[in-house]
JSON list of C-alpha atoms in Angstrom, two decimals:
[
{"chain": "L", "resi": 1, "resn": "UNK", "atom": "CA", "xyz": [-43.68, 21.73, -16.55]},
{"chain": "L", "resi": 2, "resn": "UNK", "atom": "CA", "xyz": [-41.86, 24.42, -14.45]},
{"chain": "L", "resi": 3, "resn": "UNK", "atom": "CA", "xyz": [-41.52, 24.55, -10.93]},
{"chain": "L", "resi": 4, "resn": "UNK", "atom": "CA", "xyz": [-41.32, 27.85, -8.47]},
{"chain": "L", "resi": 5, "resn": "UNK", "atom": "CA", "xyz": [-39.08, 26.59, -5.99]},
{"chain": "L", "resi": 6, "resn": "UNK", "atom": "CA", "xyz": [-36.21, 27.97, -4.62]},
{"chain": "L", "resi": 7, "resn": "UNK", "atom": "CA", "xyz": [-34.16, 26.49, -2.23]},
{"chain": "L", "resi": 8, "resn": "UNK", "atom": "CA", "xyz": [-31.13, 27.95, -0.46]},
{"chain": "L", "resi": 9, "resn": "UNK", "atom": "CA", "xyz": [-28.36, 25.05, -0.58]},
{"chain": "L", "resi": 10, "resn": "UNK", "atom": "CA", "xyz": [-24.32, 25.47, 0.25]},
{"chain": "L", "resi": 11, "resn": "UNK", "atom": "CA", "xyz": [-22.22, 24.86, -2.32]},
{"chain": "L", "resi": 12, "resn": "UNK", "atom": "CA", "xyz": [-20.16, 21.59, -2.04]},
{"chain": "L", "resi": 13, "resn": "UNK", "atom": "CA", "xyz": [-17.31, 22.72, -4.11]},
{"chain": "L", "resi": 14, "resn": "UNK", "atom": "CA", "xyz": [-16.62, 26.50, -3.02]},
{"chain": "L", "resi": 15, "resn": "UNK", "atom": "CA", "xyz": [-18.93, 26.29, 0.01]},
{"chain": "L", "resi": 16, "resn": "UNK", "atom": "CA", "xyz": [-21.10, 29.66, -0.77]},
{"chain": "L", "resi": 17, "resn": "UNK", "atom": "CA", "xyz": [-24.56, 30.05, -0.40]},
{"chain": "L", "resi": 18, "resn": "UNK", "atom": "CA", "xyz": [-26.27, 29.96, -3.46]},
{"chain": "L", "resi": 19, "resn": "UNK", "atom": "CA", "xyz": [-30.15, 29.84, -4.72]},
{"chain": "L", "resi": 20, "resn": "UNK", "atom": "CA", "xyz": [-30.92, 26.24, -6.11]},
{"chain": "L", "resi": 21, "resn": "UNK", "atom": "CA", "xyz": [-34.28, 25.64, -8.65]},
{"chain": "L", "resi": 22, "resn": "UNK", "atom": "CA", "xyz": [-34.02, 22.05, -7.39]},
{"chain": "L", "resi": 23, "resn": "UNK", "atom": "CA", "xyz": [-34.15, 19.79, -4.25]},
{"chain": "L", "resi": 24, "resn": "UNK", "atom": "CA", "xyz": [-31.23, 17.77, -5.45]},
{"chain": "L", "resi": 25, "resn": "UNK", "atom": "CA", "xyz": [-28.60, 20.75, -7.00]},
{"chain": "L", "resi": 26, "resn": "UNK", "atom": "CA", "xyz": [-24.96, 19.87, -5.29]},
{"chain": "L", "resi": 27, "resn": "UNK", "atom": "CA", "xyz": [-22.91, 22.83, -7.13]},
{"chain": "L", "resi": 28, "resn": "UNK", "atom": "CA", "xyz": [-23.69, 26.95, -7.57]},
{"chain": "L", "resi": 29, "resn": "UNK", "atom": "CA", "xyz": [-22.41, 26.85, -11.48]},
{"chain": "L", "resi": 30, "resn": "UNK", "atom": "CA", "xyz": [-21.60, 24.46, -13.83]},
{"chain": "L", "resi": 31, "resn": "UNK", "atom": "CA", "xyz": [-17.56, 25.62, -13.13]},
{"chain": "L", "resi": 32, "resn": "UNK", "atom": "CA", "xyz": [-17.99, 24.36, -9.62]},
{"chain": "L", "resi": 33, "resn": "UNK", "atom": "CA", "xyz": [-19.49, 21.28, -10.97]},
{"chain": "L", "resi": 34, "resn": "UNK", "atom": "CA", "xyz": [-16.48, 20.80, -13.09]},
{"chain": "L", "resi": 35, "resn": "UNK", "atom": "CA", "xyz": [-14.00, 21.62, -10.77]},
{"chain": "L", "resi": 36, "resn": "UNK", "atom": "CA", "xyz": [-15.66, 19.20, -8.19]},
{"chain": "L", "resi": 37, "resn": "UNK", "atom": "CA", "xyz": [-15.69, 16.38, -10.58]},
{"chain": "L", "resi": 38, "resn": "UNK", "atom": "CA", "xyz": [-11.99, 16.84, -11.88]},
{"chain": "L", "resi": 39, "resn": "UNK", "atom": "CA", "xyz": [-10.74, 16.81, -8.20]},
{"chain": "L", "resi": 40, "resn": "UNK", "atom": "CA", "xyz": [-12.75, 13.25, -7.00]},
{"chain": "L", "resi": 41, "resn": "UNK", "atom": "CA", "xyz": [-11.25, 12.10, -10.29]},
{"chain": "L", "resi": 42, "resn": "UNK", "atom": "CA", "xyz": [-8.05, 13.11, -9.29]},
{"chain": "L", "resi": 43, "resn": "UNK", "atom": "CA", "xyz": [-8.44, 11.99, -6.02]},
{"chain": "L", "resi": 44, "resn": "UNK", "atom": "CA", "xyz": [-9.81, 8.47, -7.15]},
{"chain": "L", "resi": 45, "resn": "UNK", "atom": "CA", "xyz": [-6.54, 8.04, -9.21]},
{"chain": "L", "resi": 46, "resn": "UNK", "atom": "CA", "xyz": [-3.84, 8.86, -6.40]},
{"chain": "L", "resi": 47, "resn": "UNK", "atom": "CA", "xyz": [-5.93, 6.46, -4.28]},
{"chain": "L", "resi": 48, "resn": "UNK", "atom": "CA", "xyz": [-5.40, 3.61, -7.26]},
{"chain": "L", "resi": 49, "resn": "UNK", "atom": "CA", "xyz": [-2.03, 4.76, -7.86]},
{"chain": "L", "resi": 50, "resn": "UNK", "atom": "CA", "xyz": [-0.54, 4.39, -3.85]},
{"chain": "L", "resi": 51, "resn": "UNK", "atom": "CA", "xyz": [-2.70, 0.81, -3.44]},
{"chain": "L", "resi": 52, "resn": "UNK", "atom": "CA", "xyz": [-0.89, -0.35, -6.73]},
{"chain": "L", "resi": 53, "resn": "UNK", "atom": "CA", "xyz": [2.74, 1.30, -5.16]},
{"chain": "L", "resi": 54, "resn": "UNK", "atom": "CA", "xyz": [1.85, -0.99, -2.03]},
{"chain": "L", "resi": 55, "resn": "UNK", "atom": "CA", "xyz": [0.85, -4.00, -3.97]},
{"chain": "L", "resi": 56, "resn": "UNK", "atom": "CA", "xyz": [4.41, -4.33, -5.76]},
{"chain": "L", "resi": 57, "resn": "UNK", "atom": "CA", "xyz": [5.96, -3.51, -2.36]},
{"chain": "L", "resi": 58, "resn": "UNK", "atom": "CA", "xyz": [4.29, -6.08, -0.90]},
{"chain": "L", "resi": 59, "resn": "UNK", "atom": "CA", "xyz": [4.61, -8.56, -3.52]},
{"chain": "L", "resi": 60, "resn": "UNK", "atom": "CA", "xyz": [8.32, -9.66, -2.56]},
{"chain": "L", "resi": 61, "resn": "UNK", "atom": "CA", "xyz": [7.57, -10.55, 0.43]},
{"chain": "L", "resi": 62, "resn": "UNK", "atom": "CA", "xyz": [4.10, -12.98, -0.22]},
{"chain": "L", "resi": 63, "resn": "UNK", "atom": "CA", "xyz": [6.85, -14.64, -2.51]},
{"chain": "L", "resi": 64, "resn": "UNK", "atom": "CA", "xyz": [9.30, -15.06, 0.24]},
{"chain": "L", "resi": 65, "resn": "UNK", "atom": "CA", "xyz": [6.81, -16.43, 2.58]},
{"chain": "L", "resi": 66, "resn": "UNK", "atom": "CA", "xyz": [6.09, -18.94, 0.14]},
{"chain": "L", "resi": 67, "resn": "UNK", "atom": "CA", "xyz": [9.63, -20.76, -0.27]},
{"chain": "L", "resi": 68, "resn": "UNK", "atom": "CA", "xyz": [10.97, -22.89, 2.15]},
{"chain": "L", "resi": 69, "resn": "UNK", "atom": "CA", "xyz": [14.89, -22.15, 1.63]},
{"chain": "L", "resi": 70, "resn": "UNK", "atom": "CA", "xyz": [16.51, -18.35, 2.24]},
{"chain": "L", "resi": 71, "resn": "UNK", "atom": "CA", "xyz": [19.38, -16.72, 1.29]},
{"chain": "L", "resi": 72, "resn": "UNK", "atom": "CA", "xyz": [21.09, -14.45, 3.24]},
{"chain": "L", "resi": 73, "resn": "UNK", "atom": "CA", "xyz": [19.69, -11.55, 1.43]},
{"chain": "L", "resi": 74, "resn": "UNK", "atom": "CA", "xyz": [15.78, -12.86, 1.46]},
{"chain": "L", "resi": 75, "resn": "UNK", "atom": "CA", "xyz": [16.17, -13.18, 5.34]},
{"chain": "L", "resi": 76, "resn": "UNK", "atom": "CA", "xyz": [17.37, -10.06, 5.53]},
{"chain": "L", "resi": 77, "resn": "UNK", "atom": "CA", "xyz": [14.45, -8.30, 3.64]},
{"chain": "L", "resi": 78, "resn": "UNK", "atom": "CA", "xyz": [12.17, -10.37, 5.26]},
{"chain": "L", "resi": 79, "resn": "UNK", "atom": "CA", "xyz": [12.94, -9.44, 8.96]},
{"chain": "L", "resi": 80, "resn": "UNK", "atom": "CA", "xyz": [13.68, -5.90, 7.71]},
{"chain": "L", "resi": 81, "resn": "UNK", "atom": "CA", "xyz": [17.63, -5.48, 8.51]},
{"chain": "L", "resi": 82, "resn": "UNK", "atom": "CA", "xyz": [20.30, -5.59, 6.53]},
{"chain": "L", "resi": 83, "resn": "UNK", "atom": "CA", "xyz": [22.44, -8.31, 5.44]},
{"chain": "L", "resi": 84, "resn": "UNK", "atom": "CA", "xyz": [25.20, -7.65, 8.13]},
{"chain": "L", "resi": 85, "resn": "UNK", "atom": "CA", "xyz": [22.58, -8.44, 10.62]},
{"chain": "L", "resi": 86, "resn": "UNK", "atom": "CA", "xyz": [21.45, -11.73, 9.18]},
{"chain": "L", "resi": 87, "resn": "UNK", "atom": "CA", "xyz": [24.79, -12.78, 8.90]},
{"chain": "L", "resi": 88, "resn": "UNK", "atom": "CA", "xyz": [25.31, -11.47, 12.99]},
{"chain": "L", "resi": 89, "resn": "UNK", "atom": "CA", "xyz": [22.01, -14.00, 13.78]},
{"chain": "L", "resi": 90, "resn": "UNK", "atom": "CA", "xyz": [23.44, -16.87, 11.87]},
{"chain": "L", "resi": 91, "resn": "UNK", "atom": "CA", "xyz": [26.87, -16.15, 13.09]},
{"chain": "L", "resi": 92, "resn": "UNK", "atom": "CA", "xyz": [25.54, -16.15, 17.12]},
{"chain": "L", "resi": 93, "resn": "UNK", "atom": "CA", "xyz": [23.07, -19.28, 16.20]},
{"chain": "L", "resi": 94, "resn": "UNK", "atom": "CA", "xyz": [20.28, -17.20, 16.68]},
{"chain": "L", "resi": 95, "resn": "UNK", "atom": "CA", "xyz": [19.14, -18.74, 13.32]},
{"chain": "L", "resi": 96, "resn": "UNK", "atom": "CA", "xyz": [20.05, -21.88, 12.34]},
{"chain": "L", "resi": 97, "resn": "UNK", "atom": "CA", "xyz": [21.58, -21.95, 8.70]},
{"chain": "L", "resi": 98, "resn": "UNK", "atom": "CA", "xyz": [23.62, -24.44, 6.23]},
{"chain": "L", "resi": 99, "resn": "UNK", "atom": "CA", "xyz": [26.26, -23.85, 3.97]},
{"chain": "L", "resi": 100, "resn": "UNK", "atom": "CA", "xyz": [25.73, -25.65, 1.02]},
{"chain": "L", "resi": 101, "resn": "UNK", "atom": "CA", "xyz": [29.20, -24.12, -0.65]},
{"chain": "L", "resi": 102, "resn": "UNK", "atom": "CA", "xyz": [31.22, -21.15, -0.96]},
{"chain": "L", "resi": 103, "resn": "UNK", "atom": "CA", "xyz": [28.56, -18.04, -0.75]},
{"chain": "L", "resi": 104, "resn": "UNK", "atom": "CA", "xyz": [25.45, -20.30, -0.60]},
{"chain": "L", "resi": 105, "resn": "UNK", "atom": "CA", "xyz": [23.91, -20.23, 2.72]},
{"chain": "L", "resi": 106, "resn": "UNK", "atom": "CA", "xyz": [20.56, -20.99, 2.76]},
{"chain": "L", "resi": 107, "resn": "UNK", "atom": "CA", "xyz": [17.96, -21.02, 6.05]},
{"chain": "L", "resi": 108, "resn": "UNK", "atom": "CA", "xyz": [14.78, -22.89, 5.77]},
{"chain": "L", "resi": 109, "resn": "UNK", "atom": "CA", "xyz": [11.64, -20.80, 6.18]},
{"chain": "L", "resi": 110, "resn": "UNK", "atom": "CA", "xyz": [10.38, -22.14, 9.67]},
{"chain": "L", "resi": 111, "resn": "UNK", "atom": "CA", "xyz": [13.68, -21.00, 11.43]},
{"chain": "L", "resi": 112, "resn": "UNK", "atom": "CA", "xyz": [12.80, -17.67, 10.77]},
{"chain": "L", "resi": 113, "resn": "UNK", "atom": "CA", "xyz": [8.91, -18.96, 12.08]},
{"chain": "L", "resi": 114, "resn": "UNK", "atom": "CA", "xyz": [10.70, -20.36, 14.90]},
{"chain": "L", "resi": 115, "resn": "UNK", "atom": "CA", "xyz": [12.03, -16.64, 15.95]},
{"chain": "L", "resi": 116, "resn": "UNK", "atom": "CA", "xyz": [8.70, -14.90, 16.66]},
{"chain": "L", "resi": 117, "resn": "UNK", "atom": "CA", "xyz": [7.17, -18.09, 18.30]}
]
């Protein structure tokens, strides 16, 4: 069964103007097709690619939110500064920390809560 219809439809892929024998044809040629396909494919995978590049970049910090003692260094990537800093806010008292030994200062977790309360 064979079917007299032709429709004018706009390419989705190269955006001419092409004559389709269907109501449903997206593409003028099969290379447009093709080309269409490999860039949503392409597309899909950058899109998985950066939400997996955020996930491990976020992943540090979900773990650091879960202890309840900090080193210097943890506080420091959690607030986003550097180490200098979080030694500046323990030195002023602006976070209150304990020295446990030589090189172990620690801060618990709700001092740093305490800061943006």
């Amino acid at each position: 069964m064979s079917t007299n219809i032709e429709v004018q439809r706009i390419c989705q892929h190269c955006s001419c103007v092409f004559t389709a024998r269907t109501t449903v044809t997206r593409f003028c040629s099969n290379a447009c097709s093709s080309k269409a396909y490999k860039a949503n494919v392409k597309s899909l995978k950058i899109k998985l690619s950066n939400t997996e590049t955020q996930r491990i970049i976020d992943q540090p910090i979900e773990q650091l939110k879960a202890k309840e003692f900090l080193t210097v260094e943890e506080v420091a990537n959690l607030l986003n500064c550097s180490k200098r800093t979080a030694y500046y806010y323990i030195g002023t008292g602006l976070i209150k920390a304990v020295n446990i030994g030589k090189r172990m200062i620690r801060v618990k977790r709700n001092e740093i809560d305490k800061l943006f309360t």
